[in-house]
Short mmCIF file of C-alpha atoms in Angstrom, two decimals:
data_model
loop_
_atom_site.label_atom_id
_atom_site.label_comp_id
_atom_site.label_asym_id
_atom_site.label_seq_id
_atom_site.Cartn_x
_atom_site.Cartn_y
_atom_site.Cartn_z
CA UNK A 1 8.36 34.50 -14.38
CA UNK A 2 7.43 31.17 -16.04
CA UNK A 3 4.01 29.61 -15.44
CA UNK A 4 3.65 26.08 -13.99
CA UNK A 5 0.57 24.04 -13.44
CA UNK A 6 0.22 21.04 -11.09
CA UNK A 7 -2.73 18.72 -11.61
CA UNK A 8 -3.73 17.03 -8.35
CA UNK A 9 -3.74 18.30 -4.78
CA UNK A 10 -2.55 15.16 -3.01
CA UNK A 11 0.84 14.46 -1.42
CA UNK A 12 2.83 14.53 -4.67
CA UNK A 13 0.90 17.44 -6.08
CA UNK A 14 1.26 19.70 -3.10
CA UNK A 15 4.93 18.82 -2.67
CA UNK A 16 5.85 19.41 -6.29
CA UNK A 17 3.94 22.74 -6.31
CA UNK A 18 5.94 23.90 -3.29
CA UNK A 19 9.22 22.89 -4.93
CA UNK A 20 8.32 24.64 -8.19
CA UNK A 21 7.36 27.85 -6.38
CA UNK A 22 10.56 27.78 -4.31
CA UNK A 23 12.48 27.49 -7.56
CA UNK A 24 11.00 30.58 -9.11
CA UNK A 25 7.91 29.36 -10.95
CA UNK A 26 4.50 31.01 -10.75
CA UNK A 27 2.37 27.99 -9.86
CA UNK A 28 -1.31 27.10 -10.09
CA UNK A 29 -2.45 23.92 -8.37
CA UNK A 30 -5.71 22.34 -9.66
CA UNK A 31 -7.64 19.97 -7.39
CA UNK A 32 -11.04 18.61 -8.42
CA UNK A 33 -12.11 17.93 -4.80
CA UNK A 34 -13.39 20.51 -2.37
CA UNK A 35 -10.17 20.27 -0.32
CA UNK A 36 -6.56 19.31 -0.59
CA UNK A 37 -5.08 16.05 0.62
CA UNK A 38 -8.28 14.00 0.66
CA UNK A 39 -6.46 10.68 0.30
CA UNK A 40 -3.56 11.77 2.48
CA UNK A 41 -6.10 12.37 5.26
CA UNK A 42 -6.92 8.64 5.53
CA UNK A 43 -3.41 7.19 5.13
CA UNK A 44 -1.96 5.30 8.04
CA UNK A 45 -5.50 4.91 9.48
CA UNK A 46 -5.72 8.67 9.76
CA UNK A 47 -2.25 9.05 11.35
CA UNK A 48 -0.22 9.49 8.12
CA UNK A 49 2.89 7.37 8.05
CA UNK A 50 4.70 9.95 5.95
CA UNK A 51 8.05 8.14 5.41
CA UNK A 52 10.37 5.53 6.84
CA UNK A 53 13.67 6.53 8.55
CA UNK A 54 15.59 3.59 7.08
CA UNK A 55 18.86 3.18 5.22
CA UNK A 56 18.96 3.61 1.46
CA UNK A 57 19.33 -0.15 0.93
CA UNK A 58 16.33 -0.85 3.17
CA UNK A 59 14.24 1.63 1.23
CA UNK A 60 15.02 0.08 -2.14
CA UNK A 61 14.46 -3.46 -0.75
CA UNK A 62 10.85 -2.40 0.02
CA UNK A 63 10.19 -1.05 -3.48
CA UNK A 64 8.29 -3.72 -5.40
CA UNK A 65 8.19 -2.22 -8.91
CA UNK A 66 10.95 -0.38 -10.82
CA UNK A 67 13.25 0.34 -7.88
CA UNK A 68 16.20 1.25 -10.10
CA UNK A 69 14.17 3.99 -11.73
CA UNK A 70 13.90 5.67 -8.31
CA UNK A 71 17.65 5.82 -7.53
CA UNK A 72 18.21 9.38 -8.69
CA UNK A 73 14.95 10.86 -7.35
CA UNK A 74 15.36 9.15 -3.96
CA UNK A 75 18.94 10.31 -3.50
CA UNK A 76 17.83 13.88 -4.27
CA UNK A 77 15.22 13.71 -1.52
CA UNK A 78 15.77 10.74 0.78
CA UNK A 79 13.72 10.12 3.92
CA UNK A 80 16.06 12.15 6.09
CA UNK A 81 15.57 15.18 3.83
CA UNK A 82 11.79 14.71 3.95
CA UNK A 83 11.85 14.70 7.73
CA UNK A 84 14.12 17.80 7.77
CA UNK A 85 11.83 19.71 5.40
CA UNK A 86 8.64 18.95 7.31
CA UNK A 87 10.26 19.85 10.64
CA UNK A 88 11.57 23.11 9.16
CA UNK A 89 8.01 23.86 8.14
CA UNK A 90 6.81 23.40 11.69
CA UNK A 91 5.67 19.76 11.87
CA UNK A 92 6.93 17.75 14.89
CA UNK A 93 7.63 14.13 13.99
CA UNK A 94 8.13 10.88 15.84
CA UNK A 95 9.55 7.50 14.82
CA UNK A 96 7.79 4.27 15.83
CA UNK A 97 8.34 0.53 15.43
CA UNK A 98 9.76 -0.42 12.05
CA UNK A 99 11.28 3.08 11.68
CA UNK A 100 7.91 4.43 10.61
CA UNK A 101 7.69 8.23 10.82
CA UNK A 102 4.43 9.92 11.90
CA UNK A 103 3.38 13.42 12.96
CA UNK A 104 3.80 13.60 16.74
CA UNK A 105 0.14 14.54 17.01
CA UNK A 106 -0.97 11.27 15.31
CA UNK A 107 -3.20 13.33 13.04
CA UNK A 108 -2.87 13.24 9.24
CA UNK A 109 -4.58 16.64 9.18
CA UNK A 110 -1.44 18.26 10.64
CA UNK A 111 0.62 17.04 7.68
CA UNK A 112 -1.91 18.45 5.27
CA UNK A 113 -2.09 21.74 7.22
CA UNK A 114 1.68 22.19 7.07
CA UNK A 115 1.66 21.60 3.30
CA UNK A 116 -1.26 24.04 2.81
CA UNK A 117 0.48 26.74 4.82
CA UNK A 118 3.61 26.24 2.84
CA UNK A 119 1.71 26.45 -0.44
CA UNK A 120 0.20 29.76 0.64
CA UNK A 121 3.52 31.14 1.87
CA UNK A 122 5.11 30.24 -1.49
CA UNK A 123 2.35 32.06 -3.34
CA UNK A 124 0.83 28.99 -5.05
CA UNK A 125 -2.57 29.73 -6.54
CA UNK A 126 -4.96 26.95 -5.42
CA UNK A 127 -7.99 26.12 -7.56
CA UNK A 128 -10.32 23.77 -5.71
CA UNK A 129 -13.41 22.09 -7.20
CA UNK A 130 -11.75 22.45 -10.59
CA UNK A 131 -11.30 19.40 -12.78
CA UNK A 132 -8.70 19.47 -15.52
CA UNK A 133 -10.28 18.07 -18.66
CA UNK A 134 -7.28 17.84 -20.99
CA UNK A 135 -3.70 18.83 -21.64
CA UNK A 136 -3.00 21.44 -24.26
CA UNK A 137 -0.05 20.70 -26.51
CA UNK A 138 1.52 22.03 -29.73
CA UNK A 139 4.06 20.78 -32.25
CA UNK A 140 7.32 22.74 -32.38
CA UNK A 141 9.23 23.69 -35.51
CA UNK A 142 11.50 20.78 -34.85
CA UNK A 143 8.49 18.41 -34.96
CA UNK A 144 8.44 17.81 -31.17
CA UNK A 145 5.36 17.91 -28.92
CA UNK A 146 5.33 20.55 -26.21
CA UNK A 147 2.79 21.13 -23.43
CA UNK A 148 1.26 24.61 -23.49
CA UNK A 149 -1.22 24.42 -20.61
CA UNK A 150 -4.46 22.78 -19.58
CA UNK A 151 -8.15 23.11 -20.25
CA UNK A 152 -10.13 23.28 -17.01
CA UNK A 153 -13.44 24.73 -15.89
CA UNK A 154 -14.33 25.77 -19.42
CA UNK A 155 -11.21 27.82 -20.09
CA UNK A 156 -7.58 27.40 -21.12
CA UNK A 157 -4.76 28.05 -18.67
CA UNK A 158 -1.37 28.53 -20.39
CA UNK A 159 1.78 27.09 -18.83
CA UNK A 160 5.37 26.28 -19.71
CA UNK A 161 5.47 23.34 -17.29
CA UNK A 162 2.74 20.91 -16.24
CA UNK A 163 3.11 18.26 -13.53
CA UNK A 164 0.64 15.39 -13.49
CA UNK A 165 0.21 14.21 -9.86
CA UNK A 166 -3.30 12.84 -10.01
CA UNK A 167 -2.64 9.55 -8.24
CA UNK A 168 -3.72 6.15 -9.50
CA UNK A 169 -7.04 4.31 -9.22
CA UNK A 170 -7.14 3.31 -5.57
CA UNK A 171 -9.74 4.88 -3.23
CA UNK A 172 -11.69 6.47 -6.14
CA UNK A 173 -13.93 8.23 -3.58
CA UNK A 174 -10.95 10.51 -2.85
CA UNK A 175 -10.72 11.52 -6.47
CA UNK A 176 -8.22 8.96 -7.76
CA UNK A 177 -10.13 8.01 -10.88
CA UNK A 178 -7.34 7.67 -13.44
CA UNK A 179 -7.39 11.20 -14.95
CA UNK A 180 -3.62 11.36 -15.12
CA UNK A 181 -3.41 8.00 -16.81
CA UNK A 182 -5.81 9.28 -19.46
CA UNK A 183 -3.82 12.48 -19.95
CA UNK A 184 -0.61 10.42 -20.36
CA UNK A 185 -2.19 7.98 -22.81
CA UNK A 186 -3.71 10.81 -24.86
CA UNK A 187 -0.25 12.33 -25.32
CA UNK A 188 1.37 9.07 -26.46
CA UNK A 189 2.74 7.65 -23.20
CA UNK A 190 2.66 3.93 -22.55
CA UNK A 191 0.53 2.80 -19.59
CA UNK A 192 1.56 -0.34 -17.74
CA UNK A 193 -1.42 -2.54 -16.85
CA UNK A 194 -2.94 -1.46 -13.53
CA UNK A 195 -4.29 -3.50 -10.61
CA UNK A 196 -5.10 -2.94 -6.95
CA UNK A 197 -2.18 -3.53 -4.53
CA UNK A 198 -1.71 -3.55 -0.79
CA UNK A 199 -5.25 -4.89 -0.62
CA UNK A 200 -7.20 -7.68 1.04
CA UNK A 201 -7.71 -11.02 -0.76
CA UNK A 202 -10.86 -13.07 -1.44
CA UNK A 203 -10.92 -16.74 -0.37
CA UNK A 204 -13.02 -19.69 -1.56
CA UNK A 205 -13.56 -21.42 1.80
CA UNK A 206 -16.94 -20.87 3.42
CA UNK A 207 -15.66 -21.57 6.93
CA UNK A 208 -13.37 -18.51 6.72
CA UNK A 209 -16.44 -16.32 6.99
CA UNK A 210 -17.18 -17.88 10.40
CA UNK A 211 -13.91 -16.36 11.59
CA UNK A 212 -14.82 -12.86 10.39
CA UNK A 213 -13.00 -10.04 12.26
CA UNK A 214 -10.74 -12.51 14.11
CA UNK A 215 -7.19 -11.14 14.19
CA UNK A 216 -4.32 -13.60 14.56
CA UNK A 217 -0.95 -12.24 15.75
CA UNK A 218 2.47 -13.82 15.53
CA UNK A 219 1.43 -16.34 12.92
CA UNK A 220 3.13 -17.41 9.71
CA UNK A 221 1.58 -16.97 6.25
CA UNK A 222 2.85 -18.81 3.22
CA UNK A 223 1.47 -18.27 -0.29
CA UNK A 224 2.25 -20.78 -3.02
CA UNK A 225 1.33 -21.73 -6.53
CA UNK A 226 1.74 -25.25 -7.85
CA UNK A 227 5.47 -24.74 -8.37
CA UNK A 228 6.99 -22.41 -5.80
CA UNK A 229 6.57 -20.29 -2.70
CA UNK A 230 5.61 -16.75 -3.62
CA UNK A 231 5.50 -15.26 -0.11
CA UNK A 232 6.40 -16.37 3.36
CA UNK A 233 6.53 -14.22 6.51
CA UNK A 234 5.49 -13.81 10.15
CA UNK A 235 3.07 -11.23 11.51
CA UNK A 236 -0.61 -10.34 11.75
CA UNK A 237 -3.65 -11.44 9.75
CA UNK A 238 -7.35 -10.69 10.01
CA UNK A 239 -10.23 -12.82 8.73
CA UNK A 240 -12.98 -10.98 6.88
CA UNK A 241 -16.42 -12.11 5.57
CA UNK A 242 -14.89 -12.45 2.09
CA UNK A 243 -11.39 -13.74 2.95
CA UNK A 244 -8.29 -12.29 4.68
CA UNK A 245 -6.70 -8.92 5.33
CA UNK A 246 -4.12 -7.41 7.67
CA UNK A 247 -0.44 -6.49 7.25
CA UNK A 248 0.73 -9.88 6.05
CA UNK A 249 -2.00 -10.10 3.46
CA UNK A 250 -1.42 -6.59 2.10
CA UNK A 251 2.22 -7.46 1.51
CA UNK A 252 1.25 -10.75 -0.08
CA UNK A 253 -1.08 -8.90 -2.43
CA UNK A 254 1.84 -6.76 -3.65
CA UNK A 255 4.28 -9.67 -4.11
CA UNK A 256 1.90 -12.40 -5.35
CA UNK A 257 -0.93 -10.34 -6.84
CA UNK A 258 0.22 -10.60 -10.46
CA UNK A 259 0.32 -14.36 -10.25
CA UNK A 260 -3.06 -14.46 -8.48
CA UNK A 261 -4.69 -12.73 -11.43
CA UNK A 262 -3.76 -15.76 -13.58
CA UNK A 263 -5.34 -18.32 -11.26
CA UNK A 264 -5.98 -19.43 -7.68
CA UNK A 265 -3.16 -19.66 -5.14
CA UNK A 266 -2.85 -21.63 -1.90
CA UNK A 267 -2.34 -19.81 1.41
CA UNK A 268 -1.18 -21.72 4.44
CA UNK A 269 -1.37 -20.35 8.00
CA UNK A 270 0.84 -21.75 10.77
CA UNK A 271 -1.03 -20.83 13.93
CA UNK A 272 1.91 -21.87 16.15
CA UNK A 273 5.08 -20.99 14.24
CA UNK A 274 7.21 -20.84 17.37
CA UNK A 275 6.32 -24.45 18.29
CA UNK A 276 7.50 -27.48 16.35
CA UNK A 277 5.17 -30.45 15.76
CA UNK A 278 6.70 -32.58 18.56
CA UNK A 279 6.14 -29.92 21.19
CA UNK A 280 2.73 -29.00 19.86
CA UNK A 281 1.65 -32.68 20.09
CA UNK A 282 2.76 -32.73 23.73
CA UNK A 283 0.76 -29.55 24.39
CA UNK A 284 -2.35 -31.10 22.85
CA UNK A 285 -1.90 -34.33 24.88
CA UNK A 286 -1.50 -32.30 28.07
CA UNK A 287 -4.72 -30.36 27.47
CA UNK A 288 -6.64 -33.52 26.60
CA UNK A 289 -5.31 -35.26 29.73
CA UNK A 290 -5.97 -32.32 32.03
CA UNK A 291 -9.52 -32.01 30.66
CA UNK A 292 -10.25 -35.69 29.98
CA UNK A 293 -13.92 -35.53 30.97
CA UNK A 294 -14.67 -32.38 28.98
CA UNK A 295 -15.96 -32.16 25.44
CA UNK A 296 -13.06 -31.69 23.00
CA UNK A 297 -14.41 -28.26 21.97
CA UNK A 298 -13.79 -27.05 25.52
CA UNK A 299 -10.68 -29.07 26.28
CA UNK A 300 -8.48 -27.52 23.55
CA UNK A 301 -9.53 -23.91 23.93
CA UNK A 302 -6.34 -23.12 25.74
CA UNK A 303 -4.47 -23.42 22.44
CA UNK A 304 -6.71 -21.41 20.13
CA UNK A 305 -9.08 -18.42 19.99
CA UNK A 306 -12.51 -19.69 20.98
CA UNK A 307 -14.13 -18.80 17.64
CA UNK A 308 -11.54 -20.83 15.76
CA UNK A 309 -11.97 -24.10 17.68
CA UNK A 310 -15.15 -25.31 15.92
CA UNK A 311 -13.57 -24.57 12.49
CA UNK A 312 -10.40 -26.47 13.33
CA UNK A 313 -12.28 -29.44 14.72
CA UNK A 314 -14.55 -29.56 11.69
CA UNK A 315 -11.57 -29.47 9.32
CA UNK A 316 -9.93 -32.24 11.33
CA UNK A 317 -13.09 -34.35 11.22
CA UNK A 318 -13.52 -34.38 15.00
CA UNK A 319 -16.91 -34.33 16.70
CA UNK A 320 -16.76 -31.26 19.01
CA UNK A 321 -18.93 -33.05 21.55
CA UNK A 322 -16.74 -36.11 21.82
CA UNK A 323 -14.87 -36.48 25.13
CA UNK A 324 -11.25 -35.42 25.31
CA UNK A 325 -10.26 -38.86 26.74
CA UNK A 326 -11.67 -40.56 23.62
CA UNK A 327 -9.67 -38.63 21.04
CA UNK A 328 -7.55 -41.02 19.02
CA UNK A 329 -3.96 -40.59 17.99
CA UNK A 330 -4.96 -40.15 14.35
CA UNK A 331 -7.53 -37.49 15.22
CA UNK A 332 -4.96 -35.70 17.37
CA UNK A 333 -2.59 -35.79 14.40
CA UNK A 334 -5.22 -34.26 12.14
CA UNK A 335 -5.78 -31.42 14.62
CA UNK A 336 -2.05 -30.81 14.78
CA UNK A 337 -1.78 -30.65 10.97
CA UNK A 338 -4.67 -28.17 10.77
CA UNK A 339 -2.92 -26.04 13.41
CA UNK A 340 0.35 -25.94 11.46
CA UNK A 341 -1.16 -25.94 7.93
CA UNK A 342 -4.50 -24.11 7.97
CA UNK A 343 -5.14 -23.81 4.25
CA UNK A 344 -7.11 -21.29 2.24
CA UNK A 345 -7.66 -20.94 -1.46
CA UNK A 346 -6.95 -17.39 -2.66
CA UNK A 347 -9.18 -16.55 -5.56
CA UNK A 348 -8.77 -12.82 -6.32
CA UNK A 349 -7.67 -9.41 -5.01
CA UNK A 350 -10.25 -7.02 -3.62
CA UNK A 351 -11.03 -3.89 -5.63
CA UNK A 352 -9.63 -0.40 -5.95
CA UNK A 353 -12.16 0.82 -3.40
CA UNK A 354 -10.11 -0.91 -0.69
CA UNK A 355 -6.62 -0.86 -2.18
CA UNK A 356 -3.99 1.34 -0.53
CA UNK A 357 -2.18 1.86 -3.83
CA UNK A 358 -2.33 1.16 -7.56
CA UNK A 359 0.14 -1.18 -9.20
CA UNK A 360 1.04 0.01 -12.73
CA UNK A 361 0.79 3.45 -14.35
CA UNK A 362 2.76 5.62 -16.69
CA UNK A 363 5.67 3.54 -17.97
CA UNK A 364 9.02 4.55 -16.53
CA UNK A 365 10.49 4.02 -19.96
CA UNK A 366 8.81 7.29 -20.99
CA UNK A 367 10.09 9.33 -18.01
CA UNK A 368 13.54 10.78 -17.27
CA UNK A 369 14.44 9.30 -13.86
CA UNK A 370 16.42 12.32 -12.59
CA UNK A 371 13.78 14.95 -13.38
CA UNK A 372 10.47 13.03 -13.84
CA UNK A 373 10.17 14.87 -17.15
CA UNK A 374 8.42 13.15 -20.06
CA UNK A 375 10.57 11.84 -22.89
CA UNK A 376 7.64 12.38 -25.26
CA UNK A 377 6.23 15.81 -24.40
CA UNK A 378 8.39 18.79 -23.57
CA UNK A 379 7.50 20.58 -20.36
CA UNK A 380 5.46 17.70 -19.00
CA UNK A 381 6.40 15.88 -15.77
CA UNK A 382 4.90 13.19 -13.55
CA UNK A 383 4.93 12.63 -9.78
CA UNK A 384 3.60 10.10 -7.31
CA UNK A 385 1.29 7.13 -7.79
CA UNK A 386 0.49 7.91 -11.45
CA UNK A 387 3.94 6.49 -12.27
CA UNK A 388 4.52 2.74 -12.51
CA UNK A 389 6.38 2.47 -9.17
CA UNK A 390 5.10 1.06 -5.89
CA UNK A 391 6.32 -0.25 -2.58
CA UNK A 392 5.29 -2.16 0.53
CA UNK A 393 3.60 -0.64 3.56
CA UNK A 394 5.59 1.33 6.11
CA UNK A 395 5.76 4.87 4.67
CA UNK A 396 7.58 3.81 1.53
CA UNK A 397 4.93 4.77 -0.96
CA UNK A 398 4.61 8.28 0.47
CA UNK A 399 8.42 8.52 0.35
CA UNK A 400 8.14 7.71 -3.40
CA UNK A 401 5.58 10.52 -3.69
CA UNK A 402 7.85 13.06 -1.97
CA UNK A 403 10.95 12.05 -3.90
CA UNK A 404 9.33 12.03 -7.37
CA UNK A 405 7.58 15.32 -6.56
CA UNK A 406 10.84 16.89 -5.51
CA UNK A 407 12.52 15.83 -8.72
CA UNK A 408 9.60 17.08 -10.82
CA UNK A 409 9.49 20.41 -9.02
CA UNK A 410 13.17 21.13 -8.69
CA UNK A 411 14.46 20.75 -12.27
#
C-alpha cells in the first residue's frame, strides 16, 4: 500500500485525506494545531455554510479568480455531490436563503465531527500538534523532481504522495500562516501576489466613526474610481470605528480590492434606493410640514436611523437646532443629495486577521486542473485556499475546498 501525507487539517485537508484513504492509500494527516478544523469552526459565524446548492453556471459566476481552472475539479465534485457525501456520512443538512447549505443543527462543530469520524473510519493516521517544516524531494534519473516525504517533528516521514492543504494567510490565529506557500515556493512554484479578501474596508471620513455598529439594510452601495464603476449592488452594510463592513462590503473587497491597493476609491451609499428623488423630496417636505415647530434634528427622524441624523445634517450644512419650518429649498436639496449620495473615501483593506479568505496563492499555471497535481514536482498536489482561486461569500469558497480536495485525493 502506497504512503500519502496531507499537510493541514482544515476543510480541504480532511476531505483530501478521506478521498485518498478511500482510494487505497495509507494516509497520515499532519495538523500543527491541537485540533482539526480550527478555521472551519468559525466559518459562517460558527454555523458553517458548507456549500451552495446552485446551478453550475451560478457557481462559476461567483468565482472571482481563475474560474476556468476549476471546471474539471468542480464537475468531479459539484455541490450536489458534496451534499450527498455529507448526508451519507450522517450529517443532516438544510438549505436557506440564497441556496446556502448549512448543517441542520446550525453548528460548525457537527461538520468537523462528521469529517473526523470519517477519517478514523478510513484509517487515517492523525498527527496533531505537529508542524511540517519542509518537503523532502529527490531528482529522478530523468532529471525530474519528485516528492519523497516531509520533515516534521524532528524526523522524516516518507511518502509517495503529498497534498498541501495548509490554507492561505487569513485568520492566522487558526494556523493559516503561509506554510504551504513557502513549501510551494521552495520547490519552484510561482506564487501569485496575496492580499486579504472578503474583508472590511477602512475609510478616511471621521464622521463614519460616529455611526459605528449601525447596520443599514436594503441600501445600495456603489464603488468607483475616477474612470468607472467597480461595484454596484443592493444589500446590507455596517459602519465600524475604522470604516465599513457587512455583506456588501465583503463582496466589494473581492471585486475592487486590487484597484484599492493602488489608490483611494469613492464609495457612495444610497440610503433610499427604492425611492426616486421626486418622491423623496415630497417625503421630506411632508415631515417638515407635519413637524413645523420642531427642531430639524427631530423632524426628519422618521426617514433615518436616529444616530445618522446628526451626521446627515452636518454634511448638508444644516443647523440641527433650526426649526423645520425655516428649512430652505436649497437646504432641503442638500439633505436629499446626502440621502441618495452618502459618500465615503475608501483607503485600504483591513488585514488578514479579519479576512475571510486570501486572494492569491500557488499559481494555477503550475497545477494540473483535473488532478491538482503539481506540474513541477511529481507526487505533489495542492488543495483549497493555498491555490490562487477564490470566490464570493455564500458557501462558494468551501465548495472550492471540497472540489479541489476531491480531485487531489481521487487521482
